[in-house]
Coordinates of C-alpha atoms in Angstrom, one line a residue:
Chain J
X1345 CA 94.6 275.9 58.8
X1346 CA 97.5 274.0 59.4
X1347 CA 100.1 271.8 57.9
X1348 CA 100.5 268.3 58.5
X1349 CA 104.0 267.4 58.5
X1350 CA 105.9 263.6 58.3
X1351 CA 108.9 263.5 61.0
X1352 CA 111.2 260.4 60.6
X1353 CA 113.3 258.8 63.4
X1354 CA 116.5 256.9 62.9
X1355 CA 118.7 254.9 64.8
X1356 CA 119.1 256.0 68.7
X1357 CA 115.9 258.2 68.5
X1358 CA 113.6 255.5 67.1
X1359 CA 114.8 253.1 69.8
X1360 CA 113.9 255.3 72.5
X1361 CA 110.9 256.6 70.8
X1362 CA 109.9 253.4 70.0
X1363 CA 108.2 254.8 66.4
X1364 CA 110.3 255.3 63.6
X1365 CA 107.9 257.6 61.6
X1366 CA 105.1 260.1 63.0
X1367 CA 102.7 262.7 61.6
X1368 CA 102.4 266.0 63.2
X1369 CA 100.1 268.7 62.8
X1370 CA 101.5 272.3 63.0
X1371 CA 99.9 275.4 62.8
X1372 CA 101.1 277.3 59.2
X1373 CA 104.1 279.1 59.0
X1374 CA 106.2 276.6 61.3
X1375 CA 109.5 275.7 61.0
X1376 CA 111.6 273.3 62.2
X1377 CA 111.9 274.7 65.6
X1378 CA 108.3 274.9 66.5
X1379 CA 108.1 271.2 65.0
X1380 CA 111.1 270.1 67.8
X1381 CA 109.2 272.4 70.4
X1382 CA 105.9 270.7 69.7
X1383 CA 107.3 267.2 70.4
X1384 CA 109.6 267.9 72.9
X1385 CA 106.7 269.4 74.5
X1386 CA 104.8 266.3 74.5
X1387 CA 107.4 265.1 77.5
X1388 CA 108.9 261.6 77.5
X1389 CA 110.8 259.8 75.9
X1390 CA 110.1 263.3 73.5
X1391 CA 111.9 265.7 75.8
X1392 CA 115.2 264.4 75.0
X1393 CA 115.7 265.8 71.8
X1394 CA 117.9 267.9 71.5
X1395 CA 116.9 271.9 71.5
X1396 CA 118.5 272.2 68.6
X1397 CA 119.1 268.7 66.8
X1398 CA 120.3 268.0 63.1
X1399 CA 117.8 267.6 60.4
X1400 CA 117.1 267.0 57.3
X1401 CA 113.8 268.4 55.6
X1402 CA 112.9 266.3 52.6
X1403 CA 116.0 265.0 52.4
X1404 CA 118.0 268.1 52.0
X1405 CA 119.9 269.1 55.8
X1406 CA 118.6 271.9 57.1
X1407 CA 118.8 274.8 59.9
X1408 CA 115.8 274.6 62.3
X1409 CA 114.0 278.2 61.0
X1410 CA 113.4 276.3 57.7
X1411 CA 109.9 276.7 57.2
X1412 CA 108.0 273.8 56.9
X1413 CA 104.7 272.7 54.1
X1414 CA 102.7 270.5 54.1
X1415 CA 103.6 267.2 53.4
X1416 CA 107.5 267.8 54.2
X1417 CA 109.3 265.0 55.1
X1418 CA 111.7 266.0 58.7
X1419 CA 114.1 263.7 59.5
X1420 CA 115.5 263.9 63.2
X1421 CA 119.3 262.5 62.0
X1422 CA 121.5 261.7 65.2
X1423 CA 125.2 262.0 64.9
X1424 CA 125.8 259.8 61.9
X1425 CA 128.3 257.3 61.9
X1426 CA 128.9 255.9 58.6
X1427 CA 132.0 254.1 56.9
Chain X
X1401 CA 130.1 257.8 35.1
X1402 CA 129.5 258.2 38.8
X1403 CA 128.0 255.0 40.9
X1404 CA 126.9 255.4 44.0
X1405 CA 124.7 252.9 45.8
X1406 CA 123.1 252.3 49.0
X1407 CA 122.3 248.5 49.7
X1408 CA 121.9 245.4 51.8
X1409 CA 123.3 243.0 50.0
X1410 CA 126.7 242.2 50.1
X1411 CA 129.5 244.3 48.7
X1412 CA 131.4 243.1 45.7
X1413 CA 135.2 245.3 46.2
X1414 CA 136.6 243.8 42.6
X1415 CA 133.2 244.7 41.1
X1416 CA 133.5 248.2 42.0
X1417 CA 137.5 248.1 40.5
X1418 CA 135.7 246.5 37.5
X1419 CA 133.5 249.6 37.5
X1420 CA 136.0 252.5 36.7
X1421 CA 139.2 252.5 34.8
X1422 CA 140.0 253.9 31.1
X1423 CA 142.4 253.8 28.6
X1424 CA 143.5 257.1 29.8
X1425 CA 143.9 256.3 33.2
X1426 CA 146.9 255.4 34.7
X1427 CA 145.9 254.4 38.3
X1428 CA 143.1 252.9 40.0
X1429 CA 142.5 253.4 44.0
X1430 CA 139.6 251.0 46.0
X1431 CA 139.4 251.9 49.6
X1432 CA 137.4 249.3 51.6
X1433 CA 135.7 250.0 54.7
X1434 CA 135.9 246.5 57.3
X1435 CA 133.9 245.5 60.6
X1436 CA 136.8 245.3 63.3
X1437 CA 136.7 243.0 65.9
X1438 CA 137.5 246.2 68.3
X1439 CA 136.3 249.6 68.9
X1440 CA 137.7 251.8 71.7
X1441 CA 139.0 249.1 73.6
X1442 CA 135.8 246.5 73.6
X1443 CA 135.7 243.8 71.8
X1444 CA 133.0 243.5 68.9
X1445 CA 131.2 240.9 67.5
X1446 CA 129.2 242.5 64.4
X1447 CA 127.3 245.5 64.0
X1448 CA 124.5 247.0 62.2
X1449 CA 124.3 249.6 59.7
X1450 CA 120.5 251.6 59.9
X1451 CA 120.4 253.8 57.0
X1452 CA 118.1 256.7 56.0
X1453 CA 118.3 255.4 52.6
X1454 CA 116.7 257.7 50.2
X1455 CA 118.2 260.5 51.3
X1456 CA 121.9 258.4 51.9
X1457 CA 121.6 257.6 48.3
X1458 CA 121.2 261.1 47.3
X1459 CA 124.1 261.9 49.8
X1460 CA 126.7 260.1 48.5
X1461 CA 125.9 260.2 44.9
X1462 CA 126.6 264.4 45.2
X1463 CA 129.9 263.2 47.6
X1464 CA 130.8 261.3 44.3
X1465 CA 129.7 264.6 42.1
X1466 CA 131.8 266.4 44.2
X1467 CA 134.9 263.7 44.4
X1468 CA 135.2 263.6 40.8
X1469 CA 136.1 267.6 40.2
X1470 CA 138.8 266.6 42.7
X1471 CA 139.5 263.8 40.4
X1472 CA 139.4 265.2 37.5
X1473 CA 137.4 262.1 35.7
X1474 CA 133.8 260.4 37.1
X1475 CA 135.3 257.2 36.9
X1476 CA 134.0 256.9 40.5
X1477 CA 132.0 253.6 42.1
X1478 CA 130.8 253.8 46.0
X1479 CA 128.9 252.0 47.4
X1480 CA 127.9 251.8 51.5
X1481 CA 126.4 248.9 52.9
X1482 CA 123.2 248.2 55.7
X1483 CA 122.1 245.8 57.9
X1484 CA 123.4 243.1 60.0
X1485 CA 127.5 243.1 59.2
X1486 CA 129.9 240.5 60.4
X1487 CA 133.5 240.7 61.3
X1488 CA 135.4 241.3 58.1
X1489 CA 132.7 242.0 56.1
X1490 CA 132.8 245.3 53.6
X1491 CA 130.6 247.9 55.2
X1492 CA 131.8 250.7 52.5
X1493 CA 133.6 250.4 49.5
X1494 CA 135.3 253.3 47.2
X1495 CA 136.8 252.8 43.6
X1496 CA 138.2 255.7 41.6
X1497 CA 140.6 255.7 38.7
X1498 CA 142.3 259.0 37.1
X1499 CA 145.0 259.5 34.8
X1500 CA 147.3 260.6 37.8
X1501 CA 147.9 259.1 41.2
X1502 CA 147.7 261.9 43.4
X1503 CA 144.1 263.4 42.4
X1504 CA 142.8 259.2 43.3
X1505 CA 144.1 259.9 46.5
X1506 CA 142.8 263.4 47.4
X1507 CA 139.6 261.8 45.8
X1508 CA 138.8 258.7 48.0
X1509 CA 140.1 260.3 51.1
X1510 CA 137.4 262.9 50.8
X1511 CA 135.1 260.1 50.1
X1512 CA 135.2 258.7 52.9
X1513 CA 135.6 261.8 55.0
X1514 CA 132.8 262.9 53.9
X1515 CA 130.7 259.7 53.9
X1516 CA 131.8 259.8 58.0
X1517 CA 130.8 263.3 58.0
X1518 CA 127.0 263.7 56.6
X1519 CA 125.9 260.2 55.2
X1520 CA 122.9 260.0 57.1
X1521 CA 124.0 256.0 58.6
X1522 CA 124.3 255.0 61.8
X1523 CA 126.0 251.7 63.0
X1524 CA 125.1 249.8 66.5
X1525 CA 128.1 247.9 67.7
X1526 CA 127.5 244.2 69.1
X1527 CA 130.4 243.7 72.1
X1528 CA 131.2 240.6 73.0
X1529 CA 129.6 240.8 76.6
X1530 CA 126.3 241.1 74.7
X1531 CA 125.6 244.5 74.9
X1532 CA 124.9 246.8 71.6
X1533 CA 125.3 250.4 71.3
X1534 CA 125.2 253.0 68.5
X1535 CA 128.3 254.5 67.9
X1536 CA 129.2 258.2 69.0
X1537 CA 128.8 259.7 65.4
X1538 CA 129.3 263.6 64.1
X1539 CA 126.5 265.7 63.9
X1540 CA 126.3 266.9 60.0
X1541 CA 127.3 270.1 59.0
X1542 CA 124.3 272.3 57.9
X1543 CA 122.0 271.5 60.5
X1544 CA 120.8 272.5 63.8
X1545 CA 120.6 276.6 64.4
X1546 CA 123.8 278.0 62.8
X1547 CA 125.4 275.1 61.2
X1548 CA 127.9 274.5 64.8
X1549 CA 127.7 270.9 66.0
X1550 CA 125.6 269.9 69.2
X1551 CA 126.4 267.4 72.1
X1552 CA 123.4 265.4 71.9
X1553 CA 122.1 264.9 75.5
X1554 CA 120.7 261.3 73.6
X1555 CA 124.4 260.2 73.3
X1556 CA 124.8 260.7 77.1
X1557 CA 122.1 259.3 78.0
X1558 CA 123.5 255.9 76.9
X1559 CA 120.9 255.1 74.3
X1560 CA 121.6 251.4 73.6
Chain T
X469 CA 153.8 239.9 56.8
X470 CA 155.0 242.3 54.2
X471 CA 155.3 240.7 50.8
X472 CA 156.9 242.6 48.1
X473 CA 157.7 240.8 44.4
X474 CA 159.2 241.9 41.4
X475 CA 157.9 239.6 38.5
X476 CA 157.3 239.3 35.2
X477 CA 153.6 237.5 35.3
X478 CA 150.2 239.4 35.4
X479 CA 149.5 241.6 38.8
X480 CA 146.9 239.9 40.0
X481 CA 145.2 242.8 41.9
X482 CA 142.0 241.1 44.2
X483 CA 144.5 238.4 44.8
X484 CA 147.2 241.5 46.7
X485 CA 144.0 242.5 48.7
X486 CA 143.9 238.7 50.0
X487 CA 147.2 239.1 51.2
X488 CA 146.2 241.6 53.8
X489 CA 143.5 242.1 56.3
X490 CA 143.0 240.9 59.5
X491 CA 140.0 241.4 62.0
X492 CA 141.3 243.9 63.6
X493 CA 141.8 246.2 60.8
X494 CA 138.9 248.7 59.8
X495 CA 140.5 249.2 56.5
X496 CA 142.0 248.3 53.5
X497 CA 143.9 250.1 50.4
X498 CA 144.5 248.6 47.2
X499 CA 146.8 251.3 44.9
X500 CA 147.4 249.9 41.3
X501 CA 149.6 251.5 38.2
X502 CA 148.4 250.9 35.2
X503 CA 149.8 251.6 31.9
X504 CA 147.6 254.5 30.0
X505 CA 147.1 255.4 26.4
X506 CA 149.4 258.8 26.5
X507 CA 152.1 260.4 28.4
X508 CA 153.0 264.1 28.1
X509 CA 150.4 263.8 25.3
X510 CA 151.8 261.9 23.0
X511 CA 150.2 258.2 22.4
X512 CA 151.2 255.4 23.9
X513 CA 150.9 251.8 22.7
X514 CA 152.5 249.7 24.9
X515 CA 155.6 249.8 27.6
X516 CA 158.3 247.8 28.5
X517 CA 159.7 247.7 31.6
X518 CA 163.7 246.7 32.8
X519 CA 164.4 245.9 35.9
X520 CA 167.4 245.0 37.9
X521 CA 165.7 242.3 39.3
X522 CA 168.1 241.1 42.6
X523 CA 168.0 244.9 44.1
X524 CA 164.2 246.0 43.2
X525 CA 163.0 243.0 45.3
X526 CA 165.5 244.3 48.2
X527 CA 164.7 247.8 47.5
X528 CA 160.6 247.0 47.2
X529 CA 161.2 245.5 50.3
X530 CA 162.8 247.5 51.9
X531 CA 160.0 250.2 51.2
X532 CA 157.4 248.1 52.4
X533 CA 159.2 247.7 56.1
X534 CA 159.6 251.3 56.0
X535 CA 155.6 251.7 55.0
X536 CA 154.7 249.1 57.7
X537 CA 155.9 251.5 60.0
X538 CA 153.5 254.3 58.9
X539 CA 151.3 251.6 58.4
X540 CA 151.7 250.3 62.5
X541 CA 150.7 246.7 60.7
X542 CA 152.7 244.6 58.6
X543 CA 149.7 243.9 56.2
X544 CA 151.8 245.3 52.7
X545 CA 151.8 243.2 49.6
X546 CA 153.5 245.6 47.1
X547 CA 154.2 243.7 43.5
X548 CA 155.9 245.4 40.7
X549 CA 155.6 243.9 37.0
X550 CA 158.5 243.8 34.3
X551 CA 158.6 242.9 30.6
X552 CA 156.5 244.0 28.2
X553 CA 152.8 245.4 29.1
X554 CA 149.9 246.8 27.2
X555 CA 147.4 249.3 28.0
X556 CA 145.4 248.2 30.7
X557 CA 147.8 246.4 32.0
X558 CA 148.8 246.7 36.0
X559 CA 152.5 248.0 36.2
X560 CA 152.3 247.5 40.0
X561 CA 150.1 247.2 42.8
X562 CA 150.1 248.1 46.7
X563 CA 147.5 246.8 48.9
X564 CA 147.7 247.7 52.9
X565 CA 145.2 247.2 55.9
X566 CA 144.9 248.5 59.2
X567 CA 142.6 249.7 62.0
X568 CA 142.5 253.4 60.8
X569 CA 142.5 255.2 57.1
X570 CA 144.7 257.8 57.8
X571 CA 147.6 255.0 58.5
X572 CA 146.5 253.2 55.2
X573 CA 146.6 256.2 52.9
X574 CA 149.8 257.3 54.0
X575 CA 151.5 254.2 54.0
X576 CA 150.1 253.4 50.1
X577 CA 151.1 256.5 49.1
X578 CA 154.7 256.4 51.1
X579 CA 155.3 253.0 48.9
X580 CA 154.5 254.6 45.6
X581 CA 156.3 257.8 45.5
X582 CA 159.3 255.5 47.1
X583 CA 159.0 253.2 44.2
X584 CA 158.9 256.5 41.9
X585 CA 161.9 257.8 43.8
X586 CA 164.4 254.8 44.2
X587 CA 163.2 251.5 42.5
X588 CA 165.7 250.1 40.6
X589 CA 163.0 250.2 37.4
X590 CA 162.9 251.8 34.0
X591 CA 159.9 252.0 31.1
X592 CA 160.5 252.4 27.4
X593 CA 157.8 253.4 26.0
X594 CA 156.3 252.4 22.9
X595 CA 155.0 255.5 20.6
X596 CA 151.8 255.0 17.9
X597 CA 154.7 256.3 15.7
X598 CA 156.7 253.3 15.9
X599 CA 159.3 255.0 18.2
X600 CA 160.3 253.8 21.2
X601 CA 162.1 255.8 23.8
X602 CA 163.0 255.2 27.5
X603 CA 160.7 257.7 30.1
X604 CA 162.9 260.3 32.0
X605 CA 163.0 259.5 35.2
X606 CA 164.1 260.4 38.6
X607 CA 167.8 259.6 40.2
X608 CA 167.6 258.0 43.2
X609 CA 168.5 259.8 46.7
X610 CA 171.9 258.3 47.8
X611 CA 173.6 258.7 44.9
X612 CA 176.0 260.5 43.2
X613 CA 178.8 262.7 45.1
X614 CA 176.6 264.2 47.5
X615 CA 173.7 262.6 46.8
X616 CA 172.2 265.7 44.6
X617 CA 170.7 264.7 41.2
X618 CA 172.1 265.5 38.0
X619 CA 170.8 265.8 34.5
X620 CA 172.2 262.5 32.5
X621 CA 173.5 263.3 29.2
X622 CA 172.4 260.3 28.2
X623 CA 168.7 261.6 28.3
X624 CA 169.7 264.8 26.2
X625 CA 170.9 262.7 23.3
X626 CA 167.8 261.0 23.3
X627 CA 168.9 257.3 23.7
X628 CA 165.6 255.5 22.7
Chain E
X296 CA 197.3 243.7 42.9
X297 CA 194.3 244.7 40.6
X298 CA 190.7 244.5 41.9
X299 CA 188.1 243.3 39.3
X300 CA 184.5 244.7 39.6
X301 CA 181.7 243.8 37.5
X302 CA 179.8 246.2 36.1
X303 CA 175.9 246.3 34.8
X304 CA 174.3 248.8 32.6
X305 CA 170.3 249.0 32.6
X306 CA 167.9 250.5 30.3
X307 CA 169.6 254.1 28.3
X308 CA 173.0 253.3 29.4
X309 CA 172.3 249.3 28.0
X310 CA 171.0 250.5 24.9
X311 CA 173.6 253.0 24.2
X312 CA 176.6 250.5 25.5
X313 CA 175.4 247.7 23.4
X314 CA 176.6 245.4 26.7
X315 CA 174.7 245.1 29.9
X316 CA 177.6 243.3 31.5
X317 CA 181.5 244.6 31.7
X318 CA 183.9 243.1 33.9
X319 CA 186.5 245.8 34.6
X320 CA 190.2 245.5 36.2
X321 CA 191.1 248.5 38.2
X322 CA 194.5 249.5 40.7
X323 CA 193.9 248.2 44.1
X324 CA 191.8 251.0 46.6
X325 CA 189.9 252.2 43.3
X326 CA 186.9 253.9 43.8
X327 CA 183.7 254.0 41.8
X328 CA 184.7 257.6 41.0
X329 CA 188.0 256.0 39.8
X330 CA 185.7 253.4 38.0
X331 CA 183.5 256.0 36.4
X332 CA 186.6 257.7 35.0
X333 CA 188.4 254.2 33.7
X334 CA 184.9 253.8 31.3
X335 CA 184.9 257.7 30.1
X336 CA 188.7 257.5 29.2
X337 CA 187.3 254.5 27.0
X338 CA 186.1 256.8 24.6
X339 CA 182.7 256.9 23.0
X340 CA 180.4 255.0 23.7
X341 CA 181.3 255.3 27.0
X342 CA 181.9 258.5 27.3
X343 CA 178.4 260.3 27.8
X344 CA 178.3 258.1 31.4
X345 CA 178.1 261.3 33.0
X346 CA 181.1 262.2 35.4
X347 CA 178.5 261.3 38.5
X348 CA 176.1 258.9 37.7
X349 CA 174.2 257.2 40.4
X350 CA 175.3 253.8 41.0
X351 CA 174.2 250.8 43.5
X352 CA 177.6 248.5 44.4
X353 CA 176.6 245.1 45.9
X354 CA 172.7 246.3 45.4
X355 CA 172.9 249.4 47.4
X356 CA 172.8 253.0 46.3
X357 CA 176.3 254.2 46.7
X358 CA 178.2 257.7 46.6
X359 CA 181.2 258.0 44.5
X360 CA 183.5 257.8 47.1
X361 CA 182.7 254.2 48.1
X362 CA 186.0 251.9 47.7
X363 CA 185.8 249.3 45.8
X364 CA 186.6 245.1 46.5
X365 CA 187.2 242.5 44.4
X366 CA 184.2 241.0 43.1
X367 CA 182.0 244.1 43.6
X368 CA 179.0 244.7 41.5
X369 CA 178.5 247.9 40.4
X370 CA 175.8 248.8 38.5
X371 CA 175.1 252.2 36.9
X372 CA 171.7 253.2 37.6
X373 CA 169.9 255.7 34.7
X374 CA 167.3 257.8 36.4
X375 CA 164.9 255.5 37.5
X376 CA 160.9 255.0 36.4
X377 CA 159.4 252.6 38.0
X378 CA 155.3 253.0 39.3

């Protein structure tokens, strides 16, 4: 069983990533930090998330032991500079 | 009634006047955010706005929600721009009217605090030597581990 | 260059926001007064306002160079309105630019509460019970013996 | 030697005066104190000017110890509501 997840990348991380939306597939009961450790264990350009970067689960921030279902929508937000 | 908008299309500052006001009120306030021609000592060109938009929509309509207990009415009308900006065009544009001057001013100021705090935008700055770079932003509050803000090793890196 | 006016036409408001901006200012602030339906809940139907026209344009002025200071531009155009006004109607109007907010919400809200404080200006207003009776208002600083204020008779006796 | 001053009344005081322009003779190194009393001795109307109102001589907020010159304008400022 596991729970396939929809991270979205904005700004500075989708230029170095390259890909501004991705599916991932997590084993149940994730949260937000096993999402980040499964793509910053994935290595480049992944690696340079942050350990512990800002997000926003379905739209909502959030702190990284959020647990995650399927079909949540994680955005990675980078220090946001509106205004 | 609150308005609060995300959009691409050019933003109309006596619009959003034309949006609040009331008999009752007795003074209007319209902050207008600009593109400057500088930013920390370079000189810029334009910019662009990315924007997580559902969610910025949603962002700023509960700043407004929240501005207007300040205020006292929900004669509020924001509205933040995306997309390719030029010099002096409007990126952000608050309106509020109340019966009493000093609640419209502790009401936009926290507007647009708080729009520079968590509205999920981002702006790339154009410099006149032809370089563009996102501008060092503020990591929202209610995020990460514990809620404390985060040097982001991205920023460092010089992410263009 | 600061413009300051006292006059006796219609404020135009997006046309005080025209006056100022430049591209190196990040901001803009557009305050305006307008005349509401009640005051210390009684209704009100209307307002005139006296002026003594030769020192409110020095005075309003003279507020807007000391606001330009705050300000660190001289972008201030700052008109007052005299005569008689109806709801709705824009008693006065401030708008300011700059590179920063923090220098444009202080310096709009330096020029009101100066105008409050020491413009030479006064507003009778017009009650739906057919009375009219001049607002109390505040003595200006500088005044006086010693410059402290001092209730006016005048007020007590309810000259209307 | 007399000095002549003008004086204007706004608003209250204009209402209550029925004038909003008095020309007023005074003895040479007069004051607006010495001013302010001339116009209560007058008698009613004139005398609920309160003993120190604010006044602007020449356009500028004055204290009641400012001399006055011939010619002066002196203009008796009710509490003011402008905004």
């Amino acid at each position: 069983m596991s729970v396939l997840v929809r991270t979205l990348f904005f700004a500075a991380y989708r230029d170095r990533f390259g890909v501004s939306e991705l599916s991932v597939d997590l084993p149940r009961g994730s949260t937000v930090a096993d999402l980040v450790a499964e793509l910053r264990g994935r290595g480049a350009p992944f690696d340079v998330l942050p350990e512990e970067p800002a997000v926003a689960v379905n739209q909502i921030y959030s702190f990284l032991d959020e647990p995650l279902m399927k079909g949540d929508e994680v955005a990675f937000i980078p220090p946001v500079a509106g205004g | 009634m609150v308005f609060a908008e995300v959009r691409s299309d050019p933003i109309n500052a006596a619009g959003l006047l034309a949006k609040v006001g009331a008999d009752e009120d007795g003074v209007a306030l319209l902050f207008i955010g600009v593109v400057r021609d500088h930013a920390e000592g370079r000189r810029v060109e334009g910019m662009r706005y990315d924007v997580y938009a559902e969610m910025a929509t949603e962002v700023l309509h509960k700043i407004a929600l929240e501005a207007s207990e300040r205020l006292g009415t929900d004669r509020i009308a924001v509205v933040h721009r995306f997309g390719e900006l030029e010099i002096g065009d409007v990126s952000v544009g608050i309106a509020v009217s109340s019966p009493h001057r000093a609640e419209a001013y502790g009401a936009s100021r926290y507007m647009i605090e708080e729009i520079k705090r968590r509205l999920p935008v981002w702006k790339k700055e154009h410099y006149a030597d032809g370089v563009s770079e996102w501008v060092e932003g503020t990591t929202p509050p209610g995020t990460g581990l514990d809620g404390s803000t985060h040097a982001l090793p991205l920023a460092d890196e010089g992410l263009a």
